[in-house]
């Protein structure tokens, strides 16, 4: 059983569209991170959220941590082809430093 | 400033063989974690090394073992390879083993077991 479920699994949209990716769990996380991974490369950290209800913005990307710290969302405004990649959420449980990764959302943005 | 480097980039082994993967952490980092990423899935935590000791371990059999050296570099060893061990093996480094520490990943070693 996957601890962190992401939806949708796949998303193909056109440049300029908006999208939201969800990351859900029944577990409470002390912190949650979002990564983007491109083919042939390792995941690259986008953001870390630690407080329930926290919202962080990174240019066209908006990240939200649920009030109960069990879920998170990533919203992209006016998607660009450069946003194409595998988006992964990852949570830390309690004081443990290991991260539990979600199932991933593969995003493709076309012209 | 060199990031996380892994070697080799690709490897093909036969069932039953043993393999050793290597990782050099980002400069200044002292903690190394290893993840296994099957095709189309998110990375799965194998184990983490800090101060040359295994600090945490995921749900992987004893066939998976590791080591951290005094210069913080690390090795992942897998014995008695199975077809299901075929995956991308990612090394990630961080500073101090505490929760929420951002991970810096290498580009991985693609292991194929035939």
mmCIF file with all atom_site columns, C-alpha atoms in Angstrom:
data_model
loop_
_atom_site.group_PDB
_atom_site.id
_atom_site.type_symbol
_atom_site.label_atom_id
_atom_site.label_alt_id
_atom_site.label_comp_id
_atom_site.label_asym_id
_atom_site.label_entity_id
_atom_site.label_seq_id
_atom_site.pdbx_PDB_ins_code
_atom_site.Cartn_x
_atom_site.Cartn_y
_atom_site.Cartn_z
_atom_site.occupancy
_atom_site.B_iso_or_equiv
_atom_site.pdbx_formal_charge
_atom_site.auth_seq_id
_atom_site.auth_comp_id
_atom_site.auth_asym_id
_atom_site.auth_atom_id
_atom_site.pdbx_PDB_model_num
ATOM 1   C CA . UNK A 1 1   ? 0.000  0.000   0.000   1.00 0.00 ? 1   UNK A CA 1
ATOM 2   C CA . UNK A 1 2   ? 1.408  3.357   -1.091  1.00 0.00 ? 2   UNK A CA 1
ATOM 3   C CA . UNK A 1 3   ? 1.586  5.815   1.783   1.00 0.00 ? 3   UNK A CA 1
ATOM 4   C CA . UNK A 1 4   ? 1.314  8.864   -0.477  1.00 0.00 ? 4   UNK A CA 1
ATOM 5   C CA . UNK A 1 5   ? -1.068 8.791   -3.417  1.00 0.00 ? 5   UNK A CA 1
ATOM 6   C CA . UNK A 1 6   ? -0.758 11.345  -6.179  1.00 0.00 ? 6   UNK A CA 1
ATOM 7   C CA . UNK A 1 7   ? -3.374 12.271  -8.735  1.00 0.00 ? 7   UNK A CA 1
ATOM 8   C CA . UNK A 1 8   ? -3.607 12.403  -11.587 1.00 0.00 ? 8   UNK A CA 1
ATOM 9   C CA . UNK A 1 9   ? -0.950 9.900   -12.652 1.00 0.00 ? 9   UNK A CA 1
ATOM 10  C CA . UNK A 1 10  ? -0.627 11.445  -16.092 1.00 0.00 ? 10  UNK A CA 1
ATOM 11  C CA . UNK A 1 11  ? -1.502 14.873  -17.401 1.00 0.00 ? 11  UNK A CA 1
ATOM 12  C CA . UNK A 1 12  ? -1.096 16.169  -20.947 1.00 0.00 ? 12  UNK A CA 1
ATOM 13  C CA . UNK A 1 13  ? -2.027 19.808  -21.474 1.00 0.00 ? 13  UNK A CA 1
ATOM 14  C CA . UNK A 1 14  ? -1.336 22.664  -23.847 1.00 0.00 ? 14  UNK A CA 1
ATOM 15  C CA . UNK A 1 15  ? 0.858  25.639  -23.126 1.00 0.00 ? 15  UNK A CA 1
ATOM 16  C CA . UNK A 1 16  ? -0.998 28.323  -21.203 1.00 0.00 ? 16  UNK A CA 1
ATOM 17  C CA . UNK A 1 17  ? -3.383 26.009  -19.348 1.00 0.00 ? 17  UNK A CA 1
ATOM 18  C CA . UNK A 1 18  ? -3.592 25.752  -15.563 1.00 0.00 ? 18  UNK A CA 1
ATOM 19  C CA . UNK A 1 19  ? -3.346 22.495  -13.643 1.00 0.00 ? 19  UNK A CA 1
ATOM 20  C CA . UNK A 1 20  ? -3.386 21.092  -10.120 1.00 0.00 ? 20  UNK A CA 1
ATOM 21  C CA . UNK A 1 21  ? -1.648 17.986  -8.814  1.00 0.00 ? 21  UNK A CA 1
ATOM 22  C CA . UNK A 1 22  ? -2.774 16.383  -5.570  1.00 0.00 ? 22  UNK A CA 1
ATOM 23  C CA . UNK A 1 23  ? -0.862 14.415  -2.953  1.00 0.00 ? 23  UNK A CA 1
ATOM 24  C CA . UNK A 1 24  ? -2.947 12.566  -0.363  1.00 0.00 ? 24  UNK A CA 1
ATOM 25  C CA . UNK A 1 25  ? -2.281 10.341  2.624   1.00 0.00 ? 25  UNK A CA 1
ATOM 26  C CA . UNK A 1 26  ? -3.935 9.014   5.757   1.00 0.00 ? 26  UNK A CA 1
ATOM 27  C CA . UNK A 1 27  ? -0.734 9.746   7.688   1.00 0.00 ? 27  UNK A CA 1
ATOM 28  C CA . UNK A 1 28  ? 0.312  13.020  9.276   1.00 0.00 ? 28  UNK A CA 1
ATOM 29  C CA . UNK A 1 29  ? 3.628  14.364  8.009   1.00 0.00 ? 29  UNK A CA 1
ATOM 30  C CA . UNK A 1 30  ? 5.984  16.666  9.896   1.00 0.00 ? 30  UNK A CA 1
ATOM 31  C CA . UNK A 1 31  ? 7.040  18.206  6.589   1.00 0.00 ? 31  UNK A CA 1
ATOM 32  C CA . UNK A 1 32  ? 6.366  17.700  2.921   1.00 0.00 ? 32  UNK A CA 1
ATOM 33  C CA . UNK A 1 33  ? 8.504  18.396  -0.107  1.00 0.00 ? 33  UNK A CA 1
ATOM 34  C CA . UNK A 1 34  ? 7.822  18.610  -3.835  1.00 0.00 ? 34  UNK A CA 1
ATOM 35  C CA . UNK A 1 35  ? 10.386 17.530  -6.426  1.00 0.00 ? 35  UNK A CA 1
ATOM 36  C CA . UNK A 1 36  ? 10.518 17.576  -10.219 1.00 0.00 ? 36  UNK A CA 1
ATOM 37  C CA . UNK A 1 37  ? 12.382 14.873  -12.098 1.00 0.00 ? 37  UNK A CA 1
ATOM 38  C CA . UNK A 1 38  ? 13.333 14.999  -15.767 1.00 0.00 ? 38  UNK A CA 1
ATOM 39  C CA . UNK A 1 39  ? 14.308 11.958  -17.851 1.00 0.00 ? 39  UNK A CA 1
ATOM 40  C CA . UNK A 1 40  ? 17.815 10.717  -17.083 1.00 0.00 ? 40  UNK A CA 1
ATOM 41  C CA . UNK A 1 41  ? 18.177 12.925  -14.033 1.00 0.00 ? 41  UNK A CA 1
ATOM 42  C CA . UNK A 1 42  ? 17.555 12.753  -10.312 1.00 0.00 ? 42  UNK A CA 1
ATOM 43  C CA . UNK A 1 43  ? 14.683 14.611  -8.615  1.00 0.00 ? 43  UNK A CA 1
ATOM 44  C CA . UNK A 1 44  ? 15.257 18.316  -7.932  1.00 0.00 ? 44  UNK A CA 1
ATOM 45  C CA . UNK A 1 45  ? 13.704 19.963  -4.885  1.00 0.00 ? 45  UNK A CA 1
ATOM 46  C CA . UNK A 1 46  ? 11.079 22.641  -5.614  1.00 0.00 ? 46  UNK A CA 1
ATOM 47  C CA . UNK A 1 47  ? 9.764  23.492  -2.152  1.00 0.00 ? 47  UNK A CA 1
ATOM 48  C CA . UNK A 1 48  ? 9.428  22.359  1.477   1.00 0.00 ? 48  UNK A CA 1
ATOM 49  C CA . UNK A 1 49  ? 6.280  23.039  3.519   1.00 0.00 ? 49  UNK A CA 1
ATOM 50  C CA . UNK A 1 50  ? 6.176  22.400  7.258   1.00 0.00 ? 50  UNK A CA 1
ATOM 51  C CA . UNK A 1 51  ? 3.123  24.159  8.729   1.00 0.00 ? 51  UNK A CA 1
ATOM 52  C CA . UNK A 1 52  ? -0.476 22.996  8.301   1.00 0.00 ? 52  UNK A CA 1
ATOM 53  C CA . UNK A 1 53  ? -2.290 25.389  5.956   1.00 0.00 ? 53  UNK A CA 1
ATOM 54  C CA . UNK A 1 54  ? 0.946  26.828  4.652   1.00 0.00 ? 54  UNK A CA 1
ATOM 55  C CA . UNK A 1 55  ? 0.965  28.232  1.124   1.00 0.00 ? 55  UNK A CA 1
ATOM 56  C CA . UNK A 1 56  ? 4.181  28.889  -0.792  1.00 0.00 ? 56  UNK A CA 1
ATOM 57  C CA . UNK A 1 57  ? 4.560  30.449  -4.199  1.00 0.00 ? 57  UNK A CA 1
ATOM 58  C CA . UNK A 1 58  ? 7.444  29.913  -6.574  1.00 0.00 ? 58  UNK A CA 1
ATOM 59  C CA . UNK A 1 59  ? 6.848  32.042  -9.682  1.00 0.00 ? 59  UNK A CA 1
ATOM 60  C CA . UNK A 1 60  ? 3.954  30.267  -11.477 1.00 0.00 ? 60  UNK A CA 1
ATOM 61  C CA . UNK A 1 61  ? 3.870  27.380  -8.982  1.00 0.00 ? 61  UNK A CA 1
ATOM 62  C CA . UNK A 1 62  ? 1.729  27.473  -5.829  1.00 0.00 ? 62  UNK A CA 1
ATOM 63  C CA . UNK A 1 63  ? 2.130  24.812  -3.137  1.00 0.00 ? 63  UNK A CA 1
ATOM 64  C CA . UNK A 1 64  ? -0.295 24.208  -0.291  1.00 0.00 ? 64  UNK A CA 1
ATOM 65  C CA . UNK A 1 65  ? 0.018  21.971  2.770   1.00 0.00 ? 65  UNK A CA 1
ATOM 66  C CA . UNK A 1 66  ? -3.276 20.737  4.178   1.00 0.00 ? 66  UNK A CA 1
ATOM 67  C CA . UNK A 1 67  ? -4.448 21.965  7.582   1.00 0.00 ? 67  UNK A CA 1
ATOM 68  C CA . UNK A 1 68  ? -4.114 18.455  9.029   1.00 0.00 ? 68  UNK A CA 1
ATOM 69  C CA . UNK A 1 69  ? -0.699 17.936  7.335   1.00 0.00 ? 69  UNK A CA 1
ATOM 70  C CA . UNK A 1 70  ? -2.014 14.845  5.526   1.00 0.00 ? 70  UNK A CA 1
ATOM 71  C CA . UNK A 1 71  ? -2.262 16.256  2.021   1.00 0.00 ? 71  UNK A CA 1
ATOM 72  C CA . UNK A 1 72  ? -0.778 18.803  -0.330  1.00 0.00 ? 72  UNK A CA 1
ATOM 73  C CA . UNK A 1 73  ? -1.391 20.320  -3.723  1.00 0.00 ? 73  UNK A CA 1
ATOM 74  C CA . UNK A 1 74  ? 0.698  21.870  -6.467  1.00 0.00 ? 74  UNK A CA 1
ATOM 75  C CA . UNK A 1 75  ? -0.962 24.371  -8.804  1.00 0.00 ? 75  UNK A CA 1
ATOM 76  C CA . UNK A 1 76  ? 0.753  25.564  -11.973 1.00 0.00 ? 76  UNK A CA 1
ATOM 77  C CA . UNK A 1 77  ? -0.527 28.668  -13.707 1.00 0.00 ? 77  UNK A CA 1
ATOM 78  C CA . UNK A 1 78  ? -0.029 29.163  -17.455 1.00 0.00 ? 78  UNK A CA 1
ATOM 79  C CA . UNK A 1 79  ? 1.984  25.991  -17.953 1.00 0.00 ? 79  UNK A CA 1
ATOM 80  C CA . UNK A 1 80  ? 4.999  26.080  -20.250 1.00 0.00 ? 80  UNK A CA 1
ATOM 81  C CA . UNK A 1 81  ? 6.816  23.258  -22.096 1.00 0.00 ? 81  UNK A CA 1
ATOM 82  C CA . UNK A 1 82  ? 9.672  23.669  -19.610 1.00 0.00 ? 82  UNK A CA 1
ATOM 83  C CA . UNK A 1 83  ? 7.312  22.477  -16.852 1.00 0.00 ? 83  UNK A CA 1
ATOM 84  C CA . UNK A 1 84  ? 7.253  18.998  -18.421 1.00 0.00 ? 84  UNK A CA 1
ATOM 85  C CA . UNK A 1 85  ? 8.486  16.306  -16.053 1.00 0.00 ? 85  UNK A CA 1
ATOM 86  C CA . UNK A 1 86  ? 7.635  13.906  -13.244 1.00 0.00 ? 86  UNK A CA 1
ATOM 87  C CA . UNK A 1 87  ? 6.341  15.701  -10.155 1.00 0.00 ? 87  UNK A CA 1
ATOM 88  C CA . UNK A 1 88  ? 6.892  13.902  -6.852  1.00 0.00 ? 88  UNK A CA 1
ATOM 89  C CA . UNK A 1 89  ? 5.653  14.742  -3.391  1.00 0.00 ? 89  UNK A CA 1
ATOM 90  C CA . UNK A 1 90  ? 7.616  13.362  -0.452  1.00 0.00 ? 90  UNK A CA 1
ATOM 91  C CA . UNK A 1 91  ? 6.784  13.421  3.245   1.00 0.00 ? 91  UNK A CA 1
ATOM 92  C CA . UNK A 1 92  ? 8.762  13.042  6.454   1.00 0.00 ? 92  UNK A CA 1
ATOM 93  C CA . UNK A 1 93  ? 7.069  11.165  9.328   1.00 0.00 ? 93  UNK A CA 1
ATOM 94  C CA . UNK A 1 94  ? 7.738  12.406  12.866  1.00 0.00 ? 94  UNK A CA 1
ATOM 95  C CA . UNK A 1 95  ? 11.394 13.078  13.540  1.00 0.00 ? 95  UNK A CA 1
ATOM 96  C CA . UNK A 1 96  ? 12.586 10.577  10.959  1.00 0.00 ? 96  UNK A CA 1
ATOM 97  C CA . UNK A 1 97  ? 14.722 12.115  8.254   1.00 0.00 ? 97  UNK A CA 1
ATOM 98  C CA . UNK A 1 98  ? 13.898 9.552   5.580   1.00 0.00 ? 98  UNK A CA 1
ATOM 99  C CA . UNK A 1 99  ? 11.384 10.665  2.971   1.00 0.00 ? 99  UNK A CA 1
ATOM 100 C CA . UNK A 1 100 ? 8.409  8.669   1.735   1.00 0.00 ? 100 UNK A CA 1
ATOM 101 C CA . UNK A 1 101 ? 7.753  9.502   -1.901  1.00 0.00 ? 101 UNK A CA 1
ATOM 102 C CA . UNK A 1 102 ? 4.423  9.596   -3.677  1.00 0.00 ? 102 UNK A CA 1
ATOM 103 C CA . UNK A 1 103 ? 3.513  7.651   -6.773  1.00 0.00 ? 103 UNK A CA 1
ATOM 104 C CA . UNK A 1 104 ? 4.336  10.597  -9.044  1.00 0.00 ? 104 UNK A CA 1
ATOM 105 C CA . UNK A 1 105 ? 2.470  12.685  -11.635 1.00 0.00 ? 105 UNK A CA 1
ATOM 106 C CA . UNK A 1 106 ? 3.869  12.785  -15.126 1.00 0.00 ? 106 UNK A CA 1
ATOM 107 C CA . UNK A 1 107 ? 3.139  16.134  -16.770 1.00 0.00 ? 107 UNK A CA 1
ATOM 108 C CA . UNK A 1 108 ? 3.547  16.889  -20.456 1.00 0.00 ? 108 UNK A CA 1
ATOM 109 C CA . UNK A 1 109 ? 3.038  20.428  -21.737 1.00 0.00 ? 109 UNK A CA 1
ATOM 110 C CA . UNK A 1 110 ? 2.826  20.845  -25.487 1.00 0.00 ? 110 UNK A CA 1
ATOM 111 C CA . UNK A 1 111 ? 2.936  23.949  -27.673 1.00 0.00 ? 111 UNK A CA 1
ATOM 112 C CA . UNK B 2 1   ? 30.718 23.226  -6.477  1.00 0.00 ? 1   UNK B CA 1
ATOM 113 C CA . UNK B 2 2   ? 30.188 19.595  -7.462  1.00 0.00 ? 2   UNK B CA 1
ATOM 114 C CA . UNK B 2 3   ? 26.790 18.133  -6.781  1.00 0.00 ? 3   UNK B CA 1
ATOM 115 C CA . UNK B 2 4   ? 26.061 14.509  -6.016  1.00 0.00 ? 4   UNK B CA 1
ATOM 116 C CA . UNK B 2 5   ? 27.916 12.185  -8.358  1.00 0.00 ? 5   UNK B CA 1
ATOM 117 C CA . UNK B 2 6   ? 27.113 8.510   -8.912  1.00 0.00 ? 6   UNK B CA 1
ATOM 118 C CA . UNK B 2 7   ? 28.948 5.768   -10.755 1.00 0.00 ? 7   UNK B CA 1
ATOM 119 C CA . UNK B 2 8   ? 28.506 3.920   -12.931 1.00 0.00 ? 8   UNK B CA 1
ATOM 120 C CA . UNK B 2 9   ? 25.647 5.510   -14.879 1.00 0.00 ? 9   UNK B CA 1
ATOM 121 C CA . UNK B 2 10  ? 24.501 2.221   -16.371 1.00 0.00 ? 10  UNK B CA 1
ATOM 122 C CA . UNK B 2 11  ? 25.117 -1.391  -15.434 1.00 0.00 ? 11  UNK B CA 1
ATOM 123 C CA . UNK B 2 12  ? 23.953 -4.752  -16.758 1.00 0.00 ? 12  UNK B CA 1
ATOM 124 C CA . UNK B 2 13  ? 24.221 -7.816  -14.507 1.00 0.00 ? 13  UNK B CA 1
ATOM 125 C CA . UNK B 2 14  ? 22.996 -11.389 -14.537 1.00 0.00 ? 14  UNK B CA 1
ATOM 126 C CA . UNK B 2 15  ? 20.705 -12.959 -11.930 1.00 0.00 ? 15  UNK B CA 1
ATOM 127 C CA . UNK B 2 16  ? 22.646 -14.179 -8.910  1.00 0.00 ? 16  UNK B CA 1
ATOM 128 C CA . UNK B 2 17  ? 25.538 -11.758 -9.371  1.00 0.00 ? 17  UNK B CA 1
ATOM 129 C CA . UNK B 2 18  ? 26.569 -9.019  -6.982  1.00 0.00 ? 18  UNK B CA 1
ATOM 130 C CA . UNK B 2 19  ? 26.816 -5.309  -7.690  1.00 0.00 ? 19  UNK B CA 1
ATOM 131 C CA . UNK B 2 20  ? 28.386 -2.260  -6.039  1.00 0.00 ? 20  UNK B CA 1
ATOM 132 C CA . UNK B 2 21  ? 27.187 1.263   -6.736  1.00 0.00 ? 21  UNK B CA 1
ATOM 133 C CA . UNK B 2 22  ? 29.080 4.369   -5.641  1.00 0.00 ? 22  UNK B CA 1
ATOM 134 C CA . UNK B 2 23  ? 28.085 7.848   -4.551  1.00 0.00 ? 23  UNK B CA 1
ATOM 135 C CA . UNK B 2 24  ? 29.959 11.035  -3.690  1.00 0.00 ? 24  UNK B CA 1
ATOM 136 C CA . UNK B 2 25  ? 27.807 13.540  -1.789  1.00 0.00 ? 25  UNK B CA 1
ATOM 137 C CA . UNK B 2 26  ? 27.509 17.251  -2.470  1.00 0.00 ? 26  UNK B CA 1
ATOM 138 C CA . UNK B 2 27  ? 30.371 19.200  -0.939  1.00 0.00 ? 27  UNK B CA 1
ATOM 139 C CA . UNK B 2 28  ? 29.659 19.970  2.697   1.00 0.00 ? 28  UNK B CA 1
ATOM 140 C CA . UNK B 2 29  ? 26.999 17.273  3.117   1.00 0.00 ? 29  UNK B CA 1
ATOM 141 C CA . UNK B 2 30  ? 27.441 14.527  5.690   1.00 0.00 ? 30  UNK B CA 1
ATOM 142 C CA . UNK B 2 31  ? 24.404 12.275  5.204   1.00 0.00 ? 31  UNK B CA 1
ATOM 143 C CA . UNK B 2 32  ? 23.783 9.895   2.315   1.00 0.00 ? 32  UNK B CA 1
ATOM 144 C CA . UNK B 2 33  ? 20.503 8.153   1.526   1.00 0.00 ? 33  UNK B CA 1
ATOM 145 C CA . UNK B 2 34  ? 19.863 5.530   -1.128  1.00 0.00 ? 34  UNK B CA 1
ATOM 146 C CA . UNK B 2 35  ? 16.600 5.109   -3.026  1.00 0.00 ? 35  UNK B CA 1
ATOM 147 C CA . UNK B 2 36  ? 15.350 2.593   -5.567  1.00 0.00 ? 36  UNK B CA 1
ATOM 148 C CA . UNK B 2 37  ? 13.094 3.895   -8.332  1.00 0.00 ? 37  UNK B CA 1
ATOM 149 C CA . UNK B 2 38  ? 11.289 1.345   -10.474 1.00 0.00 ? 38  UNK B CA 1
ATOM 150 C CA . UNK B 2 39  ? 10.089 2.446   -13.889 1.00 0.00 ? 39  UNK B CA 1
ATOM 151 C CA . UNK B 2 40  ? 7.095  4.760   -13.637 1.00 0.00 ? 40  UNK B CA 1
ATOM 152 C CA . UNK B 2 41  ? 7.117  4.892   -9.836  1.00 0.00 ? 41  UNK B CA 1
ATOM 153 C CA . UNK B 2 42  ? 8.333  7.168   -7.073  1.00 0.00 ? 42  UNK B CA 1
ATOM 154 C CA . UNK B 2 43  ? 11.639 6.447   -5.297  1.00 0.00 ? 43  UNK B CA 1
ATOM 155 C CA . UNK B 2 44  ? 11.562 3.922   -2.413  1.00 0.00 ? 44  UNK B CA 1
ATOM 156 C CA . UNK B 2 45  ? 13.853 4.491   0.577   1.00 0.00 ? 45  UNK B CA 1
ATOM 157 C CA . UNK B 2 46  ? 16.521 1.815   1.035   1.00 0.00 ? 46  UNK B CA 1
ATOM 158 C CA . UNK B 2 47  ? 18.692 3.172   3.856   1.00 0.00 ? 47  UNK B CA 1
ATOM 159 C CA . UNK B 2 48  ? 20.539 6.197   5.168   1.00 0.00 ? 48  UNK B CA 1
ATOM 160 C CA . UNK B 2 49  ? 24.111 6.613   6.400   1.00 0.00 ? 49  UNK B CA 1
ATOM 161 C CA . UNK B 2 50  ? 25.406 9.226   8.805   1.00 0.00 ? 50  UNK B CA 1
ATOM 162 C CA . UNK B 2 51  ? 28.725 9.203   10.633  1.00 0.00 ? 51  UNK B CA 1
ATOM 163 C CA . UNK B 2 52  ? 29.618 5.942   8.837   1.00 0.00 ? 52  UNK B CA 1
ATOM 164 C CA . UNK B 2 53  ? 26.666 4.083   10.363  1.00 0.00 ? 53  UNK B CA 1
ATOM 165 C CA . UNK B 2 54  ? 23.335 2.937   8.973   1.00 0.00 ? 54  UNK B CA 1
ATOM 166 C CA . UNK B 2 55  ? 20.806 5.165   10.738  1.00 0.00 ? 55  UNK B CA 1
ATOM 167 C CA . UNK B 2 56  ? 17.518 4.199   9.124   1.00 0.00 ? 56  UNK B CA 1
ATOM 168 C CA . UNK B 2 57  ? 16.426 1.398   6.859   1.00 0.00 ? 57  UNK B CA 1
ATOM 169 C CA . UNK B 2 58  ? 13.452 0.894   4.591   1.00 0.00 ? 58  UNK B CA 1
ATOM 170 C CA . UNK B 2 59  ? 11.655 -2.315  3.781   1.00 0.00 ? 59  UNK B CA 1
ATOM 171 C CA . UNK B 2 60  ? 14.463 -3.965  1.802   1.00 0.00 ? 60  UNK B CA 1
ATOM 172 C CA . UNK B 2 61  ? 16.001 -7.427  2.385   1.00 0.00 ? 61  UNK B CA 1
ATOM 173 C CA . UNK B 2 62  ? 19.453 -8.009  3.812   1.00 0.00 ? 62  UNK B CA 1
ATOM 174 C CA . UNK B 2 63  ? 20.742 -8.553  0.276   1.00 0.00 ? 63  UNK B CA 1
ATOM 175 C CA . UNK B 2 64  ? 20.941 -4.771  0.203   1.00 0.00 ? 64  UNK B CA 1
ATOM 176 C CA . UNK B 2 65  ? 23.826 -3.428  2.254   1.00 0.00 ? 65  UNK B CA 1
ATOM 177 C CA . UNK B 2 66  ? 25.881 -0.297  2.327   1.00 0.00 ? 66  UNK B CA 1
ATOM 178 C CA . UNK B 2 67  ? 28.826 1.559   3.661   1.00 0.00 ? 67  UNK B CA 1
ATOM 179 C CA . UNK B 2 68  ? 29.860 5.142   4.301   1.00 0.00 ? 68  UNK B CA 1
ATOM 180 C CA . UNK B 2 69  ? 33.493 6.175   4.279   1.00 0.00 ? 69  UNK B CA 1
ATOM 181 C CA . UNK B 2 70  ? 35.237 8.858   6.381   1.00 0.00 ? 70  UNK B CA 1
ATOM 182 C CA . UNK B 2 71  ? 35.043 11.277  3.418   1.00 0.00 ? 71  UNK B CA 1
ATOM 183 C CA . UNK B 2 72  ? 31.211 10.818  3.476   1.00 0.00 ? 72  UNK B CA 1
ATOM 184 C CA . UNK B 2 73  ? 31.106 8.932   0.167   1.00 0.00 ? 73  UNK B CA 1
ATOM 185 C CA . UNK B 2 74  ? 28.987 5.796   0.146   1.00 0.00 ? 74  UNK B CA 1
ATOM 186 C CA . UNK B 2 75  ? 28.499 2.451   -1.532  1.00 0.00 ? 75  UNK B CA 1
ATOM 187 C CA . UNK B 2 76  ? 25.391 0.364   -2.079  1.00 0.00 ? 76  UNK B CA 1
ATOM 188 C CA . UNK B 2 77  ? 25.899 -3.375  -2.450  1.00 0.00 ? 77  UNK B CA 1
ATOM 189 C CA . UNK B 2 78  ? 23.279 -5.799  -3.693  1.00 0.00 ? 78  UNK B CA 1
ATOM 190 C CA . UNK B 2 79  ? 23.914 -9.553  -3.495  1.00 0.00 ? 79  UNK B CA 1
ATOM 191 C CA . UNK B 2 80  ? 22.175 -12.421 -5.283  1.00 0.00 ? 80  UNK B CA 1
ATOM 192 C CA . UNK B 2 81  ? 20.570 -10.127 -7.834  1.00 0.00 ? 81  UNK B CA 1
ATOM 193 C CA . UNK B 2 82  ? 16.979 -10.782 -8.883  1.00 0.00 ? 82  UNK B CA 1
ATOM 194 C CA . UNK B 2 83  ? 15.206 -9.623  -12.025 1.00 0.00 ? 83  UNK B CA 1
ATOM 195 C CA . UNK B 2 84  ? 13.083 -7.391  -9.792  1.00 0.00 ? 84  UNK B CA 1
ATOM 196 C CA . UNK B 2 85  ? 16.161 -5.468  -8.696  1.00 0.00 ? 85  UNK B CA 1
ATOM 197 C CA . UNK B 2 86  ? 16.238 -3.792  -12.104 1.00 0.00 ? 86  UNK B CA 1
ATOM 198 C CA . UNK B 2 87  ? 15.681 -0.112  -11.389 1.00 0.00 ? 87  UNK B CA 1
ATOM 199 C CA . UNK B 2 88  ? 17.226 3.330   -11.166 1.00 0.00 ? 88  UNK B CA 1
ATOM 200 C CA . UNK B 2 89  ? 19.232 3.617   -7.961  1.00 0.00 ? 89  UNK B CA 1
ATOM 201 C CA . UNK B 2 90  ? 19.409 7.143   -6.645  1.00 0.00 ? 90  UNK B CA 1
ATOM 202 C CA . UNK B 2 91  ? 21.791 8.535   -4.102  1.00 0.00 ? 91  UNK B CA 1
ATOM 203 C CA . UNK B 2 92  ? 20.815 11.671  -2.193  1.00 0.00 ? 92  UNK B CA 1
ATOM 204 C CA . UNK B 2 93  ? 22.899 13.733  0.183   1.00 0.00 ? 93  UNK B CA 1
ATOM 205 C CA . UNK B 2 94  ? 21.869 16.195  2.856   1.00 0.00 ? 94  UNK B CA 1
ATOM 206 C CA . UNK B 2 95  ? 23.315 18.090  5.777   1.00 0.00 ? 95  UNK B CA 1
ATOM 207 C CA . UNK B 2 96  ? 22.603 16.549  9.161   1.00 0.00 ? 96  UNK B CA 1
ATOM 208 C CA . UNK B 2 97  ? 20.144 13.694  9.519   1.00 0.00 ? 97  UNK B CA 1
ATOM 209 C CA . UNK B 2 98  ? 17.056 15.560  10.639  1.00 0.00 ? 98  UNK B CA 1
ATOM 210 C CA . UNK B 2 99  ? 13.503 15.548  9.329   1.00 0.00 ? 99  UNK B CA 1
ATOM 211 C CA . UNK B 2 100 ? 12.714 17.771  6.424   1.00 0.00 ? 100 UNK B CA 1
ATOM 212 C CA . UNK B 2 101 ? 16.325 18.167  5.331   1.00 0.00 ? 101 UNK B CA 1
ATOM 213 C CA . UNK B 2 102 ? 16.308 18.925  1.602   1.00 0.00 ? 102 UNK B CA 1
ATOM 214 C CA . UNK B 2 103 ? 17.774 16.102  -0.419  1.00 0.00 ? 103 UNK B CA 1
ATOM 215 C CA . UNK B 2 104 ? 20.179 16.679  -3.301  1.00 0.00 ? 104 UNK B CA 1
ATOM 216 C CA . UNK B 2 105 ? 19.990 13.784  -5.721  1.00 0.00 ? 105 UNK B CA 1
ATOM 217 C CA . UNK B 2 106 ? 22.501 12.392  -8.151  1.00 0.00 ? 106 UNK B CA 1
ATOM 218 C CA . UNK B 2 107 ? 21.412 11.325  -11.619 1.00 0.00 ? 107 UNK B CA 1
ATOM 219 C CA . UNK B 2 108 ? 21.309 7.688   -10.576 1.00 0.00 ? 108 UNK B CA 1
ATOM 220 C CA . UNK B 2 109 ? 22.668 4.360   -11.718 1.00 0.00 ? 109 UNK B CA 1
ATOM 221 C CA . UNK B 2 110 ? 20.421 2.425   -14.080 1.00 0.00 ? 110 UNK B CA 1
ATOM 222 C CA . UNK B 2 111 ? 20.764 -1.259  -13.147 1.00 0.00 ? 111 UNK B CA 1
ATOM 223 C CA . UNK B 2 112 ? 19.441 -3.925  -15.504 1.00 0.00 ? 112 UNK B CA 1
ATOM 224 C CA . UNK B 2 113 ? 19.366 -7.535  -14.303 1.00 0.00 ? 113 UNK B CA 1
ATOM 225 C CA . UNK B 2 114 ? 18.956 -10.172 -17.021 1.00 0.00 ? 114 UNK B CA 1
#
